[in-house]
Coordinates of C-alpha atoms in Angstrom, one line a residue:
M773 CA 0.2 0.0 0.1
K774 CA 1.3 3.8 -0.9
S775 CA 0.2 4.4 2.8
D776 CA 3.2 2.2 3.9
N777 CA 5.5 4.9 3.2
V778 CA 4.1 6.8 6.2
K779 CA 2.9 3.6 8.4
V780 CA 5.1 0.6 8.0
G781 CA 8.9 0.0 9.5
M782 CA 10.7 1.6 12.2
Q783 CA 11.8 4.9 10.6
Q784 CA 8.1 5.4 10.5
A785 CA 8.0 5.0 14.4
P786 CA 7.3 9.1 14.6
H787 CA 4.7 9.0 11.8
R788 CA 2.9 6.3 13.5
S789 CA 3.1 8.2 16.8
L790 CA 1.2 11.5 14.8
F791 CA -1.7 8.8 13.7
N792 CA -1.8 7.7 17.2
A793 CA -2.5 11.5 18.1
L794 CA -5.3 11.2 15.3
G795 CA -7.1 8.3 17.5
F796 CA -6.0 5.8 14.8
T797 CA -6.4 2.3 16.1
E798 CA -3.9 -0.6 15.2
E799 CA -6.5 -2.2 13.2
E800 CA -6.9 0.9 10.9
M801 CA -3.3 1.5 10.9
N802 CA -3.8 -1.9 8.8
K803 CA -6.0 -1.0 6.5
P804 CA -5.7 1.3 3.3
M805 CA -6.1 5.0 3.9
V806 CA -8.8 6.5 1.9
G807 CA -8.5 10.6 1.2
I808 CA -11.7 12.3 0.7
V809 CA -11.7 15.6 -0.7
S810 CA -14.5 17.7 0.7
S811 CA -15.2 20.7 -1.0
Y812 CA -18.1 21.5 1.8
N813 CA -18.5 25.1 2.6
E814 CA -21.1 27.4 4.1
I815 CA -21.1 30.2 1.1
V816 CA -21.6 28.0 -1.9
P817 CA -25.2 26.5 -2.6
G818 CA -23.9 23.6 -4.2
H819 CA -21.8 23.1 -1.5
M820 CA -23.7 23.3 1.7
N821 CA -24.8 19.5 1.5
L822 CA -21.7 18.1 0.8
D823 CA -21.1 17.3 4.5
K824 CA -23.9 14.8 4.0
I825 CA -22.3 13.4 0.8
V826 CA -19.1 13.3 2.7
N827 CA -20.1 11.1 5.4
A828 CA -21.9 8.8 3.2
V829 CA -18.9 8.2 1.4
K830 CA -16.8 7.7 4.6
L831 CA -19.7 4.9 5.5
G832 CA -19.2 3.4 2.2
V833 CA -15.1 3.2 2.4
A834 CA -15.4 2.0 5.9
E835 CA -18.0 -0.9 4.8
A836 CA -15.8 -1.8 2.1
G837 CA -12.7 -2.2 4.3
G838 CA -10.8 1.2 4.0
V839 CA -10.2 4.1 6.4
P840 CA -11.5 7.1 5.4
V841 CA -9.8 10.4 6.1
V842 CA -11.3 14.0 4.9
F843 CA -9.6 16.8 3.6
P844 CA -10.5 20.0 2.0
A845 CA -10.9 21.7 -0.9
I846 CA -12.0 25.4 -1.4
A847 CA -14.7 26.4 -4.1
V848 CA -16.2 29.9 -5.3
C849 CA -20.0 30.4 -6.0
D850 CA -19.7 31.8 -9.4
G851 CA -23.0 33.5 -9.1
I852 CA -22.0 35.3 -6.0
A853 CA -18.9 36.0 -7.5
M854 CA -20.5 37.5 -10.7
G855 CA -20.3 41.0 -11.7
H856 CA -17.4 42.4 -9.6
I857 CA -14.1 42.1 -8.7
G858 CA -14.8 38.7 -7.2
M859 CA -14.9 37.1 -10.6
K860 CA -11.4 37.4 -11.0
Y861 CA -11.0 34.9 -8.6
S862 CA -13.1 32.3 -9.9
L863 CA -11.0 30.4 -12.8
V864 CA -8.1 31.1 -11.0
T865 CA -9.3 28.8 -8.0
R866 CA -9.3 26.1 -10.7
D867 CA -5.4 25.3 -10.5
L868 CA -5.2 26.4 -6.7
I869 CA -7.8 23.5 -6.1
A870 CA -5.7 21.1 -8.4
D871 CA -2.4 22.2 -6.7
S872 CA -3.4 22.0 -2.9
T873 CA -5.1 18.4 -3.4
E874 CA -2.0 17.2 -5.1
C875 CA -0.2 18.7 -2.0
M876 CA -2.2 17.0 0.4
A877 CA -2.6 13.4 -1.1
L878 CA 1.1 13.1 -1.9
A879 CA 2.2 14.5 1.5
H880 CA 0.3 12.0 3.2
Q881 CA 0.7 9.1 0.7
F882 CA -3.3 8.3 0.6
D883 CA -3.9 4.9 -1.3
A884 CA -7.0 6.1 -3.0
L885 CA -9.0 9.0 -3.3
V886 CA -13.1 10.1 -3.3
M887 CA -13.3 13.6 -4.5
V888 CA -16.4 15.5 -3.5
P889 CA -16.9 18.7 -5.7
N890 CA -20.1 20.2 -7.0
C891 CA -19.5 23.8 -8.7
D892 CA -17.7 25.4 -11.5
K893 CA -13.9 25.0 -11.0
N894 CA -14.0 22.6 -8.4
V895 CA -14.4 19.8 -10.5
P896 CA -12.1 20.6 -13.3
G897 CA -9.5 21.4 -10.7
L898 CA -10.2 17.9 -8.9
L899 CA -10.0 16.0 -12.5
M900 CA -6.5 17.8 -12.8
A901 CA -5.5 16.7 -9.4
A902 CA -6.7 13.0 -9.8
A903 CA -5.0 12.7 -13.0
R904 CA -1.5 13.9 -11.6
I905 CA -1.9 12.1 -8.2
N906 CA -3.2 9.0 -10.1
V907 CA -4.2 6.9 -7.5
P908 CA -7.6 4.9 -7.6
T909 CA -10.3 8.0 -7.5
V910 CA -14.1 8.2 -7.8
F911 CA -15.9 11.5 -8.1
V912 CA -19.1 11.7 -6.5
S913 CA -20.8 15.6 -6.7
G914 CA -23.2 17.5 -4.7
G915 CA -26.0 17.1 -7.1
P916 CA -28.0 19.6 -9.3
M917 CA -30.6 22.2 -7.6
L918 CA -34.2 21.7 -8.4
A919 CA -35.8 23.9 -10.7
G920 CA -37.7 26.9 -9.2
H921 CA -41.1 27.7 -10.0
V922 CA -42.5 31.5 -10.8
K923 CA -45.8 31.7 -12.2
G924 CA -46.6 28.2 -12.9
E925 CA -43.3 27.9 -15.3
K926 CA -40.0 26.4 -14.2
R927 CA -37.3 28.8 -13.7
S928 CA -33.4 28.8 -13.0
L929 CA -30.6 31.3 -12.3
S930 CA -30.2 32.4 -15.4
S931 CA -34.0 33.7 -15.3
M932 CA -33.1 36.0 -12.4
F933 CA -30.3 37.6 -13.9
E934 CA -32.6 38.2 -17.0
A935 CA -34.8 39.8 -14.9
V936 CA -32.7 42.1 -13.8
G937 CA -32.1 43.4 -17.4
A938 CA -36.1 43.3 -18.0
H939 CA -36.3 45.5 -14.9
A940 CA -33.6 47.9 -16.4
A941 CA -35.7 48.2 -19.5
G942 CA -38.9 48.7 -17.7
K943 CA -40.5 45.6 -18.8
M944 CA -40.7 44.1 -15.1
T945 CA -41.4 46.0 -11.7
E946 CA -39.4 45.5 -8.7
E947 CA -42.2 43.2 -7.0
E948 CA -41.8 40.9 -9.7
V949 CA -37.9 40.6 -9.6
K950 CA -38.2 40.1 -5.7
E951 CA -40.3 37.0 -6.9
F952 CA -38.1 35.6 -8.8
E953 CA -35.4 36.3 -6.2
E954 CA -37.2 34.1 -3.8
K955 CA -38.2 31.2 -5.9
V956 CA -36.0 30.7 -8.8
C957 CA -33.1 28.9 -6.5
P958 CA -35.4 26.7 -4.4
T959 CA -32.8 24.1 -2.9
C960 CA -29.2 23.4 -2.3
G961 CA -27.1 22.4 -5.3
S962 CA -25.5 23.4 -8.4
C963 CA -27.9 25.6 -10.4
S964 CA -30.5 23.8 -12.1
G965 CA -29.8 24.2 -15.7
M966 CA -27.0 22.9 -17.9
Y967 CA -24.5 25.6 -16.7
T968 CA -20.7 25.0 -15.9
A969 CA -21.2 23.0 -12.7
N970 CA -23.5 20.5 -14.0
S971 CA -22.0 20.3 -17.5
M972 CA -18.8 19.1 -15.8
N973 CA -20.5 16.7 -13.5
C974 CA -22.1 15.3 -16.4
L975 CA -18.7 15.2 -18.4
T976 CA -17.1 13.4 -15.4
E977 CA -19.6 10.4 -16.0
A978 CA -18.7 10.7 -19.4
L979 CA -14.9 10.4 -18.6
G980 CA -15.8 7.4 -16.7
M981 CA -14.7 8.9 -13.3
G982 CA -18.2 9.2 -11.6
L983 CA -20.9 6.4 -11.1
K984 CA -24.4 6.3 -12.9
G985 CA -26.4 9.3 -11.9
N986 CA -23.1 11.8 -10.7
G987 CA -24.1 14.5 -12.9
T988 CA -28.0 14.5 -12.6
I989 CA -29.5 12.9 -9.4
P990 CA -30.7 16.0 -7.6
A991 CA -29.3 17.3 -4.6
V992 CA -32.1 16.9 -2.2
Y993 CA -32.8 13.1 -3.5
S994 CA -32.0 10.3 -0.8
E995 CA -30.5 8.6 -4.1
R996 CA -27.6 11.1 -3.9
I997 CA -26.3 9.5 -0.5
K998 CA -26.8 6.2 -1.5
L999 CA -24.8 7.3 -4.7
A1000 CA -22.2 8.4 -2.2
K1001 CA -21.9 5.3 -0.1
H1002 CA -21.8 3.4 -3.4
A1003 CA -18.6 5.9 -4.9
G1004 CA -17.0 4.7 -1.2
M1005 CA -17.5 1.2 -2.1
A1006 CA -16.4 1.7 -5.9
V1007 CA -12.9 3.3 -4.8
M1008 CA -12.1 0.3 -2.8
E1009 CA -12.7 -2.1 -5.7
M1010 CA -10.7 -0.1 -7.8
L1011 CA -7.9 -0.2 -5.1
K1012 CA -8.1 -3.7 -5.6
K1013 CA -8.2 -4.1 -9.1
N1014 CA -5.6 -1.0 -9.2
I1015 CA -8.0 1.0 -11.7
R1016 CA -6.0 4.4 -11.9
P1017 CA -7.3 8.0 -13.1
R1018 CA -4.6 7.7 -16.1
D1019 CA -6.3 4.1 -16.9
I1020 CA -9.5 6.0 -17.7
M1021 CA -8.8 9.5 -18.4
T1022 CA -7.0 8.8 -21.7
K1023 CA -7.4 10.6 -24.9
E1024 CA -10.0 8.2 -26.3
A1025 CA -12.2 9.0 -22.9
I1026 CA -11.6 13.0 -23.4
I1027 CA -13.1 12.7 -27.1
N1028 CA -15.8 10.6 -25.5
A1029 CA -16.6 14.1 -23.1
L1030 CA -16.7 16.0 -25.9
T1031 CA -18.8 14.0 -27.7
V1032 CA -21.2 13.8 -25.2
D1033 CA -20.6 17.5 -24.6
M1034 CA -22.1 18.3 -27.9
A1035 CA -24.8 16.3 -27.3
L1036 CA -26.0 17.9 -24.5
G1037 CA -25.2 21.3 -25.2
C1038 CA -22.7 22.0 -22.2
S1039 CA -21.3 25.1 -21.2
T1040 CA -18.7 26.8 -23.2
N1041 CA -16.6 26.6 -20.1
S1042 CA -16.2 22.9 -20.9
M1043 CA -13.7 24.2 -23.7
L1044 CA -11.3 25.7 -20.8
H1045 CA -11.8 22.9 -18.5
L1046 CA -11.3 19.7 -21.3
P1047 CA -7.9 21.1 -22.4
A1048 CA -6.8 21.4 -19.2
I1049 CA -7.6 18.2 -18.1
A1050 CA -5.9 16.7 -21.0
H1051 CA -2.9 18.7 -20.6
E1052 CA -2.5 16.7 -17.4
I1053 CA -2.4 13.6 -19.3
G1054 CA -0.1 14.7 -22.1
F1055 CA -2.9 15.3 -24.4
D1056 CA -2.5 18.3 -26.7
F1057 CA -6.0 19.0 -27.1
D1058 CA -6.8 21.7 -29.8
I1059 CA -10.1 23.4 -29.4
A1060 CA -10.5 23.0 -33.1
Y1061 CA -11.4 19.2 -32.3
A1062 CA -14.6 21.0 -31.2
N1063 CA -15.9 21.8 -35.0
E1064 CA -14.7 18.0 -36.1
I1065 CA -16.5 16.2 -33.2
S1066 CA -19.3 18.8 -33.7
A1067 CA -19.8 18.2 -37.4
K1068 CA -20.9 14.4 -36.7
T1069 CA -22.4 14.7 -33.2
P1070 CA -26.2 15.7 -33.3
N1071 CA -27.5 18.1 -30.4
L1072 CA -30.0 15.9 -28.5
C1073 CA -30.7 18.2 -25.5
H1074 CA -31.7 22.0 -25.0
L1075 CA -31.4 22.3 -21.1
A1076 CA -31.8 25.5 -19.6
P1077 CA -30.6 28.0 -20.6
A1078 CA -31.1 26.7 -24.2
G1079 CA -34.7 25.5 -23.3
H1080 CA -37.0 24.6 -21.2
T1081 CA -35.9 21.3 -19.3
Y1082 CA -33.9 21.2 -16.3
M1083 CA -31.3 19.0 -15.0
E1084 CA -34.2 17.2 -12.9
D1085 CA -35.7 16.3 -16.0
L1086 CA -32.4 14.8 -17.7
N1087 CA -32.2 12.5 -14.4
E1088 CA -35.6 11.3 -15.1
A1089 CA -35.1 10.4 -18.9
G1090 CA -32.1 8.2 -18.0
G1091 CA -29.2 10.8 -17.6
V1092 CA -25.7 11.1 -19.0
W1093 CA -25.9 7.1 -19.8
A1094 CA -29.1 7.3 -21.8
V1095 CA -27.7 10.2 -24.0
M1096 CA -24.1 8.0 -24.5
K1097 CA -26.7 5.2 -25.6
E1098 CA -28.3 7.3 -28.2
L1099 CA -24.6 8.4 -29.6
D1100 CA -23.5 4.8 -29.3
D1101 CA -26.0 3.7 -31.6
I1102 CA -24.6 5.8 -34.3
G1103 CA -21.0 4.7 -33.5
L1104 CA -19.9 8.0 -32.0
I1105 CA -18.8 6.6 -28.4
N1106 CA -15.3 4.8 -27.7
R1107 CA -17.3 1.2 -25.9
D1108 CA -13.7 0.2 -24.9
C1109 CA -12.9 3.0 -22.2
M1110 CA -12.5 2.0 -18.6
T1111 CA -14.5 3.5 -16.1
V1112 CA -14.7 3.7 -12.1
T1113 CA -17.1 0.8 -12.1
G1114 CA -14.6 -1.7 -13.2
K1115 CA -16.3 -2.1 -16.6
T1116 CA -16.0 -0.5 -19.9
V1117 CA -18.3 2.4 -21.1
G1118 CA -20.2 -0.2 -23.6
E1119 CA -20.7 -2.5 -20.5
N1120 CA -22.0 0.4 -18.8
I1121 CA -24.4 2.2 -21.2
K1122 CA -25.6 -1.1 -23.0
N1123 CA -28.9 -1.6 -21.2
S1124 CA -29.4 2.4 -20.9
I1125 CA -33.0 3.6 -22.1
N1126 CA -34.1 7.1 -23.2
K1127 CA -37.0 7.3 -21.3
D1128 CA -38.6 11.1 -22.5
E1129 CA -37.9 12.0 -25.8
T1130 CA -39.1 15.3 -24.9
V1131 CA -36.0 15.9 -23.0
I1132 CA -33.2 13.7 -25.0
R1133 CA -34.3 13.6 -28.5
P1134 CA -33.5 10.6 -30.3
I1135 CA -30.9 10.3 -33.0
S1136 CA -33.8 10.5 -35.5
N1137 CA -35.0 13.7 -34.4
P1138 CA -32.2 15.9 -32.9
Y1139 CA -32.4 19.5 -32.4
S1140 CA -29.7 19.9 -35.1
K1141 CA -27.4 17.5 -36.8
S1142 CA -24.2 19.5 -35.4
G1143 CA -23.4 19.8 -31.8
G1144 CA -23.9 22.6 -29.1
L1145 CA -20.6 24.3 -29.3
A1146 CA -18.7 25.8 -32.2
V1147 CA -15.0 27.4 -32.7
L1148 CA -15.0 30.3 -34.8
K1149 CA -11.7 31.5 -36.3
G1150 CA -10.9 34.5 -38.5
N1151 CA -8.8 37.9 -38.3
L1152 CA -10.3 38.6 -35.2
A1153 CA -9.6 35.4 -33.2
P1154 CA -6.7 33.5 -35.1
D1155 CA -6.1 31.3 -32.7
G1156 CA -9.9 30.6 -31.9
S1157 CA -13.0 31.6 -29.8
V1158 CA -16.2 29.7 -28.7
V1159 CA -19.8 30.1 -28.9
K1160 CA -22.6 27.8 -27.7
Q1161 CA -24.4 27.5 -31.0
S1162 CA -27.2 25.4 -29.4
A1163 CA -28.2 28.4 -27.4
V1164 CA -28.3 30.9 -30.3
V1165 CA -31.4 31.9 -32.1
P1166 CA -31.8 31.3 -35.8
E1167 CA -31.2 34.8 -36.8
M1168 CA -28.0 35.6 -34.9
M1169 CA -26.2 32.4 -36.5
I1170 CA -24.9 35.2 -39.1
H1171 CA -24.4 38.9 -38.2
E1172 CA -22.9 41.7 -39.0
G1173 CA -23.1 45.1 -37.4
P1174 CA -20.8 47.8 -35.8
A1175 CA -18.5 47.5 -32.9
R1176 CA -19.3 48.8 -29.5
V1177 CA -16.0 48.9 -27.8
F1178 CA -15.5 48.6 -24.2
D1179 CA -12.3 47.7 -22.1
C1180 CA -14.0 46.4 -19.1
E1181 CA -17.1 44.5 -18.2
E1182 CA -18.5 47.2 -15.9
D1183 CA -18.4 50.1 -19.0
A1184 CA -20.1 47.6 -21.1
I1185 CA -22.9 46.7 -18.3
A1186 CA -23.5 50.7 -18.1
A1187 CA -24.0 50.9 -21.8
I1188 CA -26.3 48.4 -22.1
K1189 CA -28.4 49.2 -19.1
G1190 CA -28.5 52.6 -20.2
G1191 CA -29.9 52.0 -23.3
K1192 CA -26.9 52.8 -25.3
I1193 CA -26.8 49.4 -27.3
V1194 CA -29.2 49.0 -30.1
A1195 CA -30.4 46.2 -32.3
G1196 CA -27.6 45.1 -34.8
D1197 CA -24.6 46.4 -32.6
V1198 CA -21.9 44.1 -31.4
V1199 CA -20.6 44.5 -28.5
V1200 CA -16.7 43.9 -27.7
I1201 CA -15.8 43.5 -24.5
R1202 CA -12.0 43.2 -24.0
Y1203 CA -9.0 43.2 -21.4
E1204 CA -10.8 40.5 -19.7
G1205 CA -9.1 37.4 -20.7
P1206 CA -6.7 35.3 -18.6
K1207 CA -4.1 37.7 -18.5
G1208 CA -6.0 41.0 -19.2
G1209 CA -8.6 40.4 -16.4
P1210 CA -6.4 38.8 -14.9
G1211 CA -8.6 35.8 -14.2
M1212 CA -11.1 35.8 -17.2
R1213 CA -14.1 36.7 -15.8
E1214 CA -17.6 35.5 -17.0
M1215 CA -19.9 38.0 -18.6
L1216 CA -23.4 36.9 -17.4
N1217 CA -24.3 39.8 -16.4
P1218 CA -23.9 41.6 -19.6
T1219 CA -25.4 38.9 -21.6
S1220 CA -28.3 38.5 -19.3
A1221 CA -29.0 42.4 -19.4
I1222 CA -29.1 42.1 -23.3
A1223 CA -31.5 39.4 -23.0
G1224 CA -33.6 41.0 -20.2
M1225 CA -33.7 44.2 -22.6
G1226 CA -35.1 42.2 -25.7
L1227 CA -31.8 42.3 -27.7
G1228 CA -30.8 38.9 -27.5
S1229 CA -32.1 38.2 -30.9
S1230 CA -30.3 41.3 -32.6
V1231 CA -27.0 42.2 -30.9
A1232 CA -23.9 39.8 -30.5
L1233 CA -21.3 40.0 -27.9
I1234 CA -17.6 39.2 -28.3
T1235 CA -15.1 38.9 -25.5
D1236 CA -11.7 37.6 -24.6
G1237 CA -13.2 36.9 -21.4
R1238 CA -15.8 33.7 -20.9
F1239 CA -19.3 33.2 -20.5
S1240 CA -21.4 31.4 -17.6
G1241 CA -23.1 28.5 -18.6
A1242 CA -26.1 30.5 -18.0
S1243 CA -25.5 32.7 -20.6
R1244 CA -27.4 32.5 -23.8
G1245 CA -27.3 34.1 -27.4
A1246 CA -24.9 35.2 -30.0
S1247 CA -22.2 35.3 -26.9
I1248 CA -18.5 34.5 -28.4
G1249 CA -15.8 34.0 -25.8
H1250 CA -12.3 33.1 -25.2
V1251 CA -11.2 35.2 -28.2
S1252 CA -7.4 34.3 -28.5
P1253 CA -5.0 35.8 -28.7
E1254 CA -6.5 38.1 -26.0
A1255 CA -6.0 42.0 -26.1
A1256 CA -3.6 42.1 -23.1
V1257 CA -0.9 40.5 -25.5
G1258 CA -2.0 42.6 -28.4
G1259 CA -4.5 40.1 -30.1
P1260 CA -6.2 41.5 -32.9
I1261 CA -9.3 42.1 -30.4
A1262 CA -7.2 44.8 -28.7
L1263 CA -7.1 46.4 -32.1
V1264 CA -10.9 47.0 -32.7
K1265 CA -12.2 50.7 -33.0
E1266 CA -15.7 52.1 -32.0
G1267 CA -18.0 51.6 -35.3
D1268 CA -15.5 49.0 -37.1
T1269 CA -17.6 46.3 -38.9
I1270 CA -17.4 42.8 -37.4
L1271 CA -19.0 39.5 -38.9
V1272 CA -19.9 37.0 -36.8
D1273 CA -20.8 34.0 -39.0
I1274 CA -21.6 31.0 -36.9
T1275 CA -22.8 28.8 -39.3
N1276 CA -19.4 28.9 -41.4
K1277 CA -17.3 29.1 -38.3
K1278 CA -16.0 32.8 -39.2
L1279 CA -15.2 35.7 -36.8
E1280 CA -13.8 38.4 -39.1
L1281 CA -13.2 42.2 -38.4
K1282 CA -14.0 43.9 -41.6
V1283 CA -10.6 46.2 -41.6
S1284 CA -7.6 45.6 -44.4
D1285 CA -4.8 43.8 -43.2
E1286 CA -2.7 47.2 -44.1
E1287 CA -4.8 49.3 -41.7
L1288 CA -4.8 46.3 -39.0
A1289 CA -0.8 46.4 -39.4
K1290 CA -0.8 50.1 -38.7
R1291 CA -2.7 49.6 -35.6
K1292 CA -0.7 46.8 -34.1
A1293 CA 2.3 48.9 -34.5
E1294 CA 0.8 51.8 -32.5
W1295 CA -0.8 49.5 -29.7
K1296 CA 0.9 49.7 -26.5
P1297 CA 0.3 47.0 -23.7
K1298 CA -1.8 48.3 -20.8
T1299 CA -0.2 48.3 -17.3
P1300 CA -1.6 45.1 -15.1
S1301 CA -4.3 46.0 -13.1
V1302 CA -3.0 43.9 -10.4
T1303 CA 0.5 43.8 -9.1
T1304 CA 0.5 42.0 -6.0
G1305 CA -1.1 38.8 -4.5
Y1306 CA -2.1 35.3 -6.2
L1307 CA -3.6 37.4 -9.3
A1308 CA -0.1 39.0 -10.0
R1309 CA 1.4 35.4 -9.9
Y1310 CA -1.4 34.0 -12.0
E1311 CA -1.2 36.6 -14.5
K1312 CA 2.5 35.8 -15.1
L1313 CA 2.1 32.2 -15.7
V1314 CA -1.1 31.8 -17.4
T1315 CA -1.7 30.8 -21.1
S1316 CA -4.6 32.0 -23.6
G1317 CA -8.1 30.7 -23.7
N1318 CA -7.7 28.6 -26.6
R1319 CA -5.0 26.5 -24.3
G1320 CA -7.6 26.3 -21.7
A1321 CA -6.0 28.6 -19.6
V1322 CA -3.5 26.2 -18.0
L1323 CA -0.5 27.6 -16.2
E1324 CA 3.1 27.5 -17.4
Y1325 CA 6.2 27.5 -14.9
K1326 CA 8.8 28.2 -17.9

């Protein structure tokens, strides 16, 4: 056992004395030591129930013959961090989580791990850590929130942000906004649409790192507690069979996850996190893979904000495995990939059934023949940009209009809510990329304001920042190279014509090469907005959005 390094032999007598201080019995010292990485805290609604999940995991581990030992991981609530300096501290936590978990797991020589995440950066951060540490590991999330109900309709967090935009446009009273405020988030759990947290928890299943239902069983269901117990038991089986994360998270598994991503219509943030996870296993993930996979993968789900179904509906329809079975029927899933069940993907999904074709459309009747995400390139984004095309209305798939240029999110929001953005405009928000932010803030406030003011079908938004999974519309993010390193988005001037052509995967600035070269020669880098603390270190190490905003130490 790996933990023998801290438990066995005369040299380890001092170590054993410290385990004695922890109350370990002699019997426990002879058993495998399983680290339970708990993301529990009292500020993130998706994490407030994780103490219950952790306790259930501990029971499962102990019942299967292991010794569970809990240690923490941090997490930021993107919703609470949204629209202010706090959002600079969201994406950056992904690497803090990966680094700190690696430190704890290797310093204490755990034999196996159970990761208990739930929200946005927490899941990919722990997947990155799992790949690095490479001891038997199972994931069990805290589960999604149930949808809210307002005036007889299901609602979610994106409805809340759009209600604020509607109020700014005079389309909703303060009392109506208050009703949304009190009802759209009715339970603990990750927010109820196919936002980033739920996207990554579903993709954890597709990768093979979580048991069936990891991404979809609602947080408040007792079934979630059962799942956690089974996760604890499963990791002990993996330990016996020596099945490790790098046996599961292979290049083929990541392509499976990207394929499922396209069918589900996941958050654009998956195009930051899948490359980062791939980086940990030595797979150079080019975001252009998205178009190749999308071209042959039908979009089967329109979960909020793209449509009117929610995570609870996906769960009742058969969940991620039912989606994978639909894709497998036309040969789009690699069936041979190993999973935490100790079985292959093919063995896991062979008996899965699509129980509701209004939630998971069958292969014969998809929403579209291509997948949920697209990568756009052109002279405005030579290294690529990302859009959730499944959440774009048909009339915005091709859009040309004048650039309305803002050097930060706050200025753009003020203009939108001040009525200065009109139908046909292309809002450009720059210097919000990984380096420029620093931290690559999400732009849910401006996209929601645009939608709430009734401009969602006539205004596009382009940024070197990123978007919440709750964003919808012609929202093009991750523009690379970013403005802070002199990318073409830094050279756009007010009134320039921009072409957004999602159909043909193009993002073009209608300015001559000669004029762009002249502007480039005149461009000067901005002084970094942060010069101390973690963000300053992050800014020096982080790569561009098209590379997953991974950190490089050279």
